[in-house]
Coordinates of C-alpha atoms in Angstrom, one line a residue:
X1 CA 25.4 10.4 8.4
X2 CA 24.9 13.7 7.6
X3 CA 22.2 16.0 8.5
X4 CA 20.8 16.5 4.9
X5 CA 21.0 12.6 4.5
X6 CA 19.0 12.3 7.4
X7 CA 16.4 15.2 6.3
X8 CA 15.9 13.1 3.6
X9 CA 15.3 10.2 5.2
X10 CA 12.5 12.0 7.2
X11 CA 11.2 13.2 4.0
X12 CA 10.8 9.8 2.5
X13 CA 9.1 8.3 5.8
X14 CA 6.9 11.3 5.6
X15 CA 5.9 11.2 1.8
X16 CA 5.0 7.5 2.6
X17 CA 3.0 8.1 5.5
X18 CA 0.8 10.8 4.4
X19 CA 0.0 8.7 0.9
X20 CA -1.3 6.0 3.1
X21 CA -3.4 7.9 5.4
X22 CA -4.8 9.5 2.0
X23 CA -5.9 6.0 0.8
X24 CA -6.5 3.8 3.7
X25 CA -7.5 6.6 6.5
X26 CA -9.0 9.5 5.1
X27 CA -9.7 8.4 1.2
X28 CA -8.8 11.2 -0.4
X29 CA -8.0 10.8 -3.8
X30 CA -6.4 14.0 -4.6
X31 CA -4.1 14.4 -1.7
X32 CA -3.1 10.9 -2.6
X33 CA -2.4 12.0 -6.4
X34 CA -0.7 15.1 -5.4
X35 CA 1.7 13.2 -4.0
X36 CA 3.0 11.2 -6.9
X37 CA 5.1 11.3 -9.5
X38 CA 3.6 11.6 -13.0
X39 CA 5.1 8.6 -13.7
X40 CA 4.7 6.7 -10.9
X41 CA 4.3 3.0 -10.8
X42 CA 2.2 1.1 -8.3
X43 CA 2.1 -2.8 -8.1
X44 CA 0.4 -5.3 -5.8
X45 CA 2.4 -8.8 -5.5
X46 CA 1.5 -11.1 -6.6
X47 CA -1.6 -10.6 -8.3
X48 CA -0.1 -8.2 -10.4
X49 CA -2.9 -5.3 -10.2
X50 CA -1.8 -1.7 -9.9
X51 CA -1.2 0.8 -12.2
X52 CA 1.7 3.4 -14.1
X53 CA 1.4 7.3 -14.9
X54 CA -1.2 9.6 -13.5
X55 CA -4.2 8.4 -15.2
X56 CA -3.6 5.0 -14.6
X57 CA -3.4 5.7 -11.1
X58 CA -5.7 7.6 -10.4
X59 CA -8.5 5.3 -12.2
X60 CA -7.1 2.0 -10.1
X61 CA -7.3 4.1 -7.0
X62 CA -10.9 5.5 -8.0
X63 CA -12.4 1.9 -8.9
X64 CA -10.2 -0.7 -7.7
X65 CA -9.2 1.2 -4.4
X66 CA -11.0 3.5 -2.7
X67 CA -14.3 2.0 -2.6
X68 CA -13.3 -1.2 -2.2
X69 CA -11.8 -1.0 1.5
X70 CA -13.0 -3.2 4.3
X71 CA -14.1 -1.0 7.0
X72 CA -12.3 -3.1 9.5
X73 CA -8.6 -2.5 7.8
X74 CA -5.5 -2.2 10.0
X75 CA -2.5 -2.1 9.7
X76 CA 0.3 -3.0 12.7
X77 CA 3.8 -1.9 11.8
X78 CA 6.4 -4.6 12.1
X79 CA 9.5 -3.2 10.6
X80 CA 10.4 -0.5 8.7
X81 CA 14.0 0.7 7.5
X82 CA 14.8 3.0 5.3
X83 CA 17.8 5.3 3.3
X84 CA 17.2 8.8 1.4
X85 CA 15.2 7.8 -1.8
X86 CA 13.1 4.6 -0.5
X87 CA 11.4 3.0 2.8
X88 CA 10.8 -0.4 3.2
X89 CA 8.3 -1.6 5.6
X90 CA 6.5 -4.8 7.0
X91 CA 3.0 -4.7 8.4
X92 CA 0.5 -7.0 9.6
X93 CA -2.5 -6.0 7.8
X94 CA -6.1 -7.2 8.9
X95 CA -9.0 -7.0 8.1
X96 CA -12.8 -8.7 7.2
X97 CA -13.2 -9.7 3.5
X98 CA -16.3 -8.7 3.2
X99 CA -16.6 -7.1 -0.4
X100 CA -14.8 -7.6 -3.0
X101 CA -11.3 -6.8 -3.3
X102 CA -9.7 -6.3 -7.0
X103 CA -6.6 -4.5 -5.6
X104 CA -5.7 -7.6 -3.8
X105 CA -8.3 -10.3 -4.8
X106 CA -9.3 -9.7 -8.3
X107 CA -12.0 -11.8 -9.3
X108 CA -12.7 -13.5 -5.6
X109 CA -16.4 -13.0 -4.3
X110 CA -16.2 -12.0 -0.4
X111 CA -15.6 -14.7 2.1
X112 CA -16.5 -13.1 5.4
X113 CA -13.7 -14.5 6.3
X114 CA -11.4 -12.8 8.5
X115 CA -7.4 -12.4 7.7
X116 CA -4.1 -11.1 9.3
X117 CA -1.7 -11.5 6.9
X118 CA 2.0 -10.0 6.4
X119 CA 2.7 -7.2 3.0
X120 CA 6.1 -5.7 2.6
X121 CA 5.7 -2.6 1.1
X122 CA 9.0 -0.8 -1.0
X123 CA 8.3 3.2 -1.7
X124 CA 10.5 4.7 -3.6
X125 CA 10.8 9.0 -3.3
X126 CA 12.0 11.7 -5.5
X127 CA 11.8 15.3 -5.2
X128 CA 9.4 14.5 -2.2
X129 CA 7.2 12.5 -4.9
X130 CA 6.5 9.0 -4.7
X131 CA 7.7 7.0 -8.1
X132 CA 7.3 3.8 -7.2
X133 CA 5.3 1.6 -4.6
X134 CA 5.4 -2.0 -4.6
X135 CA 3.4 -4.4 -2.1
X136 CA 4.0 -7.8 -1.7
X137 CA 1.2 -9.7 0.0
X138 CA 1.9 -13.1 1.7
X139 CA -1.0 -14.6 -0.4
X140 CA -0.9 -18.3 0.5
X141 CA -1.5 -17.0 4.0
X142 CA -4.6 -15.2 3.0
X143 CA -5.8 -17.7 0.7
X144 CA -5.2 -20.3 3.5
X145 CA -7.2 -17.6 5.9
X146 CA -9.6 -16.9 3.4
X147 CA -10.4 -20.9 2.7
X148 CA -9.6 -20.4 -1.1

């Protein structure tokens, strides 16, 4: 492997990283934004909620994200491998349901229930840009958790 390919590589793991300590750590919604493509596409699996292009983004992340986080989220790495234009990782996410969630729950009145669950997240890079980030959620897990 070459040392550009690896540079890369970085880059991609880095890109990711620093979009999810925008959302989930600091929420900051323009440092999340700024680094996206314009036409990036974002999907939660398998409820389907997300969004594609700027604007769509950034209203999902202002209404359906941001203020909808449970102040108890964490997320444990399992796994996480990766090549020069996309990172695939596995987490154990947790957290109290104890608002609403319409990123991953749309619809579902809080439980106060609390769930571990497993998401496998696939981010793809481009000219140190996310375009695409898909999450799929082990949701008969945290419907099971969640006594739904």
């Amino acid at each position: 492997m070459t040392k550009g390919v690896q540079d890369l590589m970085v880059e991609v793991a880095r890109v990711r990283d620093a979009f999810y300590s925008a959302i989930y750590s600091a929420s900051d919604l323009d440092a999340a934004m700024a680094l996206t493509a314009a036409d990036c596409a974002l999907v939660n699996l398998p409820s389907g909620s997300g969004a594609t292009g700027a604007d769509g983004l950034r209203r999902y992340l202002a209404d359906d994200v941001l203020p909808h986080l449970p102040a108890d989220l964490t997320f444990r790495r399992i796994s996480r491998t990766g090549d020069r234009w996309r990172l695939a990782q596995e987490d154990i996410v947790s957290f109290t349901h104890d608002l609403e969630l319409p990123w991953l729950l749309p619809g579902v009145a809080p439980t106060h229930r609390r769930a571990e669950v497993l998401a496998i997240s696939v981010v793809t890079v481009q000219r140190s840009l996310i375009t695409s980030h898909r999450t799929l959620w082990d949701q008969v897990t945290l419907l099971t958790q969640l006594h739904l």
